[in-house]
PDB file of C-alpha atoms in Angstrom:
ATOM      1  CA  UNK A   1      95.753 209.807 -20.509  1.00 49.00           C
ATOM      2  CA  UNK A   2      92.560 208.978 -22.973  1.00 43.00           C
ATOM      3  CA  UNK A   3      90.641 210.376 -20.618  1.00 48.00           C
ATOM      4  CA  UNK A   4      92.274 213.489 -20.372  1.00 39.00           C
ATOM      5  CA  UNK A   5      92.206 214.281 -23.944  1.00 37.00           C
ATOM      6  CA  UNK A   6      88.530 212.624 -24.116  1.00 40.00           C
ATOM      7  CA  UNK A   7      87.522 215.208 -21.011  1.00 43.00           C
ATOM      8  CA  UNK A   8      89.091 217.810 -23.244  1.00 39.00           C
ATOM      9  CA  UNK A   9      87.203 217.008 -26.044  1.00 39.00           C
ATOM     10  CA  UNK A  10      83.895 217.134 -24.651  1.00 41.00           C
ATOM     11  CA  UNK A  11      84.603 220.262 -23.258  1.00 39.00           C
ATOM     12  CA  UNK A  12      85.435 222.094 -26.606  1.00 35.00           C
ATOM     13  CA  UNK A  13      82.302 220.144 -28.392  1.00 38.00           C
ATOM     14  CA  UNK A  14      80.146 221.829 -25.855  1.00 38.00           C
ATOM     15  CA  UNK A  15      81.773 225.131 -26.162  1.00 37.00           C
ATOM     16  CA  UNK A  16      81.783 225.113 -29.775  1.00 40.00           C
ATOM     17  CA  UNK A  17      77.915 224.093 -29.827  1.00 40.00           C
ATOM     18  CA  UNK A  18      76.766 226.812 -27.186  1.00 41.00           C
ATOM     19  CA  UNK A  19      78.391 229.371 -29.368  1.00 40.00           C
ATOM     20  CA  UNK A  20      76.906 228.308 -32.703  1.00 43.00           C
ATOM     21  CA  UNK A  21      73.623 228.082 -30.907  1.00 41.00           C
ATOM     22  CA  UNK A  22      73.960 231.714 -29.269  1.00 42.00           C
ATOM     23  CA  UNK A  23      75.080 233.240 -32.518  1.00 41.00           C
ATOM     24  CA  UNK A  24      71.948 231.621 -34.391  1.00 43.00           C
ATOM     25  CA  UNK A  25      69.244 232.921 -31.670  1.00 43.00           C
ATOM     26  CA  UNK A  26      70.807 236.525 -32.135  1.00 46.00           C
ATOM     27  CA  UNK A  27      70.854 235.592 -36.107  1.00 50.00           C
ATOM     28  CA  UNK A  28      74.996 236.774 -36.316  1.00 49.00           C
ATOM     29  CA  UNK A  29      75.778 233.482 -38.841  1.00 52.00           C
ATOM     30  CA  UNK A  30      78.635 233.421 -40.724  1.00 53.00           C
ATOM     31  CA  UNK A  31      82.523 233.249 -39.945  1.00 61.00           C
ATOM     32  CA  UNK A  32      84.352 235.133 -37.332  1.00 78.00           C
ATOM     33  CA  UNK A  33      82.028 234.916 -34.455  1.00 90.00           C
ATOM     34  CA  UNK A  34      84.102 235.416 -31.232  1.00 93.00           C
ATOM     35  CA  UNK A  35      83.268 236.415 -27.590  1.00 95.00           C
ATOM     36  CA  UNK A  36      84.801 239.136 -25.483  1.00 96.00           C
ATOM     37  CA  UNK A  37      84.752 240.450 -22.277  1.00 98.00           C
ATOM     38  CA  UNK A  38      85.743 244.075 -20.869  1.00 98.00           C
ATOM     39  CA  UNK A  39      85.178 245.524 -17.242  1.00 97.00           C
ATOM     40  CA  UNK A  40      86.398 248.499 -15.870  1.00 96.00           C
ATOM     41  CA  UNK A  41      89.821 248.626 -14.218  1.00 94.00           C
ATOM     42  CA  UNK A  42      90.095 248.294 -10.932  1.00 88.00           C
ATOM     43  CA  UNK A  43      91.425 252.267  -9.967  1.00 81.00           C
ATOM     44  CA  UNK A  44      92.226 254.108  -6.745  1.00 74.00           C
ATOM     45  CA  UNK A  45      88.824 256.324  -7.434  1.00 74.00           C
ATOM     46  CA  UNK A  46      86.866 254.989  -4.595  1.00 79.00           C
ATOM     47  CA  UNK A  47      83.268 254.273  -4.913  1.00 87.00           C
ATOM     48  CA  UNK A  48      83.238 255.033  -9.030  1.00 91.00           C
ATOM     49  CA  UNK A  49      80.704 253.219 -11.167  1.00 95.00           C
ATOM     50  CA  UNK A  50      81.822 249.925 -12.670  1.00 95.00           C
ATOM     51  CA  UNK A  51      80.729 248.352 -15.619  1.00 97.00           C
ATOM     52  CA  UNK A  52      81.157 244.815 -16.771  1.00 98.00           C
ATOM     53  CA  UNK A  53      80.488 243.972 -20.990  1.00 98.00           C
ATOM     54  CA  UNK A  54      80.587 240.276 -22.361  1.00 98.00           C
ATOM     55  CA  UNK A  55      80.045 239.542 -25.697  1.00 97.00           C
ATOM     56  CA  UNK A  56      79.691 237.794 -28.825  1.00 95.00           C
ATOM     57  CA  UNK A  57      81.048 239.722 -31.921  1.00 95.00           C
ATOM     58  CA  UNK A  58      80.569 238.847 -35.678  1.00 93.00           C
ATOM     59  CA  UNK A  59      82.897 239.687 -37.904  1.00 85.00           C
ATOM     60  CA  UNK A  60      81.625 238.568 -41.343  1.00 81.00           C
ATOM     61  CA  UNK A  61      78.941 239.455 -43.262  1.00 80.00           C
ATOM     62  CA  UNK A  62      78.139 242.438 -40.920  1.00 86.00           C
ATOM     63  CA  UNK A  63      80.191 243.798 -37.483  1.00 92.00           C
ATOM     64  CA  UNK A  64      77.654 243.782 -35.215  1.00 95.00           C
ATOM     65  CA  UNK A  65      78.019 242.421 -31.352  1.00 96.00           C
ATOM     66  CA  UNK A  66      75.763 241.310 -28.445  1.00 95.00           C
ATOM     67  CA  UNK A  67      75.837 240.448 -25.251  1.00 97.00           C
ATOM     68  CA  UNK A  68      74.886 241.356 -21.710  1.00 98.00           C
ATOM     69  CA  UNK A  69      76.187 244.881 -19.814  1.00 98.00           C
ATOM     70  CA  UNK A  70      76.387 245.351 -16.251  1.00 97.00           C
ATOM     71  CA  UNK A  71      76.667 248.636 -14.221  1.00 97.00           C
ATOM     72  CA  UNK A  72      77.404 248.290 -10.721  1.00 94.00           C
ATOM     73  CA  UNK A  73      78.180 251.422  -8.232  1.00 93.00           C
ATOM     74  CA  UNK A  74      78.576 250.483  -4.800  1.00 86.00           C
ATOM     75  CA  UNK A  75      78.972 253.768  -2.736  1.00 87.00           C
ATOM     76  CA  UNK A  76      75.349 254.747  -3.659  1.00 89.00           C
ATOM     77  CA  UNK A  77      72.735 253.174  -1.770  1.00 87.00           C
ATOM     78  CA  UNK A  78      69.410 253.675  -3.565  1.00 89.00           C
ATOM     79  CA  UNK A  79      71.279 252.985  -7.086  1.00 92.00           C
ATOM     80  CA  UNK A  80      69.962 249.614  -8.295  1.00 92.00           C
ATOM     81  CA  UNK A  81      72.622 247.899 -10.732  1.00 94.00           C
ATOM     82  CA  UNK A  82      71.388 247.550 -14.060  1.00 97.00           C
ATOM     83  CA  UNK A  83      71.874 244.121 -16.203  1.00 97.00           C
ATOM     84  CA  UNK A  84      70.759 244.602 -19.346  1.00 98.00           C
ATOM     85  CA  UNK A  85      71.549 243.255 -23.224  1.00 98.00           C
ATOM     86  CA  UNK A  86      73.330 245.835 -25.145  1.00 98.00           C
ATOM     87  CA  UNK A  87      74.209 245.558 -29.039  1.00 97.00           C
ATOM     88  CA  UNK A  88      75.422 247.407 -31.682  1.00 97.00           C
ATOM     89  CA  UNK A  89      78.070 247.306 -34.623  1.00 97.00           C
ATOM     90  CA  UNK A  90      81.665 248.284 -34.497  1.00 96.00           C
ATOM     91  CA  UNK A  91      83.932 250.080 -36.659  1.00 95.00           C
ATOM     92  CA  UNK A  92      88.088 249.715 -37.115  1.00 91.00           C
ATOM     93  CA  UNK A  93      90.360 252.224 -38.276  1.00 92.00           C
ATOM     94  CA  UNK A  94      94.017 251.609 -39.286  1.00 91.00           C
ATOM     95  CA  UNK A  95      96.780 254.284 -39.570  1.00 91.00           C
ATOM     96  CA  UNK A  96     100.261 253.279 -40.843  1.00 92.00           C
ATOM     97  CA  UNK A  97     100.860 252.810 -36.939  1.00 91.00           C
ATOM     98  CA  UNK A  98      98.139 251.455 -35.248  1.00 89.00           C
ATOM     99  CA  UNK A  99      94.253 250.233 -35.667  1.00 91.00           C
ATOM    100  CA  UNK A 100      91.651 251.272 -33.100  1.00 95.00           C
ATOM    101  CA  UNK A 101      88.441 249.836 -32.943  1.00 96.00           C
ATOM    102  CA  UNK A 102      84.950 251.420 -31.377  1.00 97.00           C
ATOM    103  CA  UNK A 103      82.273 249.922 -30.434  1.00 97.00           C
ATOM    104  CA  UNK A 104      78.904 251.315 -30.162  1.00 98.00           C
ATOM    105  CA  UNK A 105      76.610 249.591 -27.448  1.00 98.00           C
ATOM    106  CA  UNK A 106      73.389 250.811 -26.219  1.00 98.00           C
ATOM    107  CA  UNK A 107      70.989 248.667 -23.733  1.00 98.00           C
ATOM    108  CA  UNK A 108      67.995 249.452 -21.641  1.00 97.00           C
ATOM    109  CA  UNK A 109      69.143 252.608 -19.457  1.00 97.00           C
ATOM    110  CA  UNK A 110      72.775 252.052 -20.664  1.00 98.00           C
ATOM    111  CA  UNK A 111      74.792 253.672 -23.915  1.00 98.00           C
ATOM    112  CA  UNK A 112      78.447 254.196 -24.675  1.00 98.00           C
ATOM    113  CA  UNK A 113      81.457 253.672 -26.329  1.00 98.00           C
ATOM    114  CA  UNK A 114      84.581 251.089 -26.416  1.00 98.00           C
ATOM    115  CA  UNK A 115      87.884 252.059 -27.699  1.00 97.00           C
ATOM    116  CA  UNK A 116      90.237 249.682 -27.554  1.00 97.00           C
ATOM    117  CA  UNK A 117      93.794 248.657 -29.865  1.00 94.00           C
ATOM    118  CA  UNK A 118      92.128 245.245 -30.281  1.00 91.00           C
ATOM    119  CA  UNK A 119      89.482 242.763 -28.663  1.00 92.00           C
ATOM    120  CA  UNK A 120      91.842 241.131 -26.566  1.00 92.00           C
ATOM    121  CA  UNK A 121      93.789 244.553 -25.731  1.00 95.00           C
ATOM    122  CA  UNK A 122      92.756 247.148 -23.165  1.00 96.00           C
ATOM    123  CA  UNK A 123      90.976 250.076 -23.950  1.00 97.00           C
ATOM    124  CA  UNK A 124      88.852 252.883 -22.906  1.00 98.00           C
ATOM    125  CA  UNK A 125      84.763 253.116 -21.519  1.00 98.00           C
ATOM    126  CA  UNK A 126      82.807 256.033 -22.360  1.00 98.00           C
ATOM    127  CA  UNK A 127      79.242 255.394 -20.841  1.00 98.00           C
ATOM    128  CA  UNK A 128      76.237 256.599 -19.204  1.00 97.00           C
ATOM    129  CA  UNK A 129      73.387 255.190 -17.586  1.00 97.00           C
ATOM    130  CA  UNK A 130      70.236 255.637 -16.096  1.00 95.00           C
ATOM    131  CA  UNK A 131      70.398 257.332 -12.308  1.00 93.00           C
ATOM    132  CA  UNK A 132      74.310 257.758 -13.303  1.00 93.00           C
ATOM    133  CA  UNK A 133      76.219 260.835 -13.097  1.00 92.00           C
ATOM    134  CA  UNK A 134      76.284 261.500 -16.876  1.00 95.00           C
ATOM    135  CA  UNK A 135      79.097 260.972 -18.904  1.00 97.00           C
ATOM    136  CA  UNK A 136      81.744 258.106 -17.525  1.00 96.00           C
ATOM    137  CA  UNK A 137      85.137 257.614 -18.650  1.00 96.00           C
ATOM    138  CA  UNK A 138      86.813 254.698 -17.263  1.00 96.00           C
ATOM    139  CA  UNK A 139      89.831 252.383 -18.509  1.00 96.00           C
ATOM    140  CA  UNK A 140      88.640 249.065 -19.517  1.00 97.00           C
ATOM    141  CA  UNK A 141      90.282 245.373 -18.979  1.00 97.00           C
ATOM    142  CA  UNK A 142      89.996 242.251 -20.739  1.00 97.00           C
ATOM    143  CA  UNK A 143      88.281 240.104 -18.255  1.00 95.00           C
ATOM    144  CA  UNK A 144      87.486 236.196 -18.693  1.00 81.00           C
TER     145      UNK A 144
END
């Protein structure tokens, strides 16, 4: 049993210290740093684009997130995926119903928009990308 909670242990440690250590090379200190992760639903559209985001988001001073984006699209064969790092801040808006929250990314040959009820909630793409079709709107999953 000790060394299932000591396994444990270690494994949090170096989770917490990668973090800290990502969050300080991309300079978003302070509290509320979190990571994300969003791809695009799995749909019936055969051979659409797909597009993967993970991230780390700051909360506090400033609402900015980073991370890495990925476009993949299968059914054409010259299109080369793109991996790139996208940033850029986010906003919230609360009604006496709900809160939506946006966030602007833009990366080399990729820029768009996530809308979404919350960071762990589903939401909605709206991207383009270099060699793409022009504007993409997809429904986007929380992903691991």
């Amino acid at each position: 049993m000790y060394k299932f909670f000591y396994g444990i242990f270690t494994a949090l440690t170096i989770l917490a210290t990668s973090s800290a250590a990502m969050a300080d090379s991309h300079e978003l200190k302070g509290v509320g740093v979190f990571r994300a992760c969003f791809e695009t639903e799995p749909s019936k559209i055969v051979g659409a684009p797909t597009l993967n985001l993970k991230l780390l988001v700051s909360s506090m001073p400033t609402k900015n997130a980073f991370g890495s984006g990925k476009v993949s699209w299968g059914s054409v064969k010259d299109f080369k995926g793109i991996n790139t790092t996208v940033e850029g801040p986010w906003y919230y808006m609360c009604t006496m119903d709900s809160c939506t929250i946006r966030f602007d990314f833009k990366g080399q040959g990729l820029q768009g928009m996530l809308v979404t009820d919350g960071w762990g909630s589903p939401g909605t793409f709206i991207y383009h990308f270099k060699g793409g079709p022009g504007e993409v709107k997809q429904k986007a999953a929380v992903c691991n």
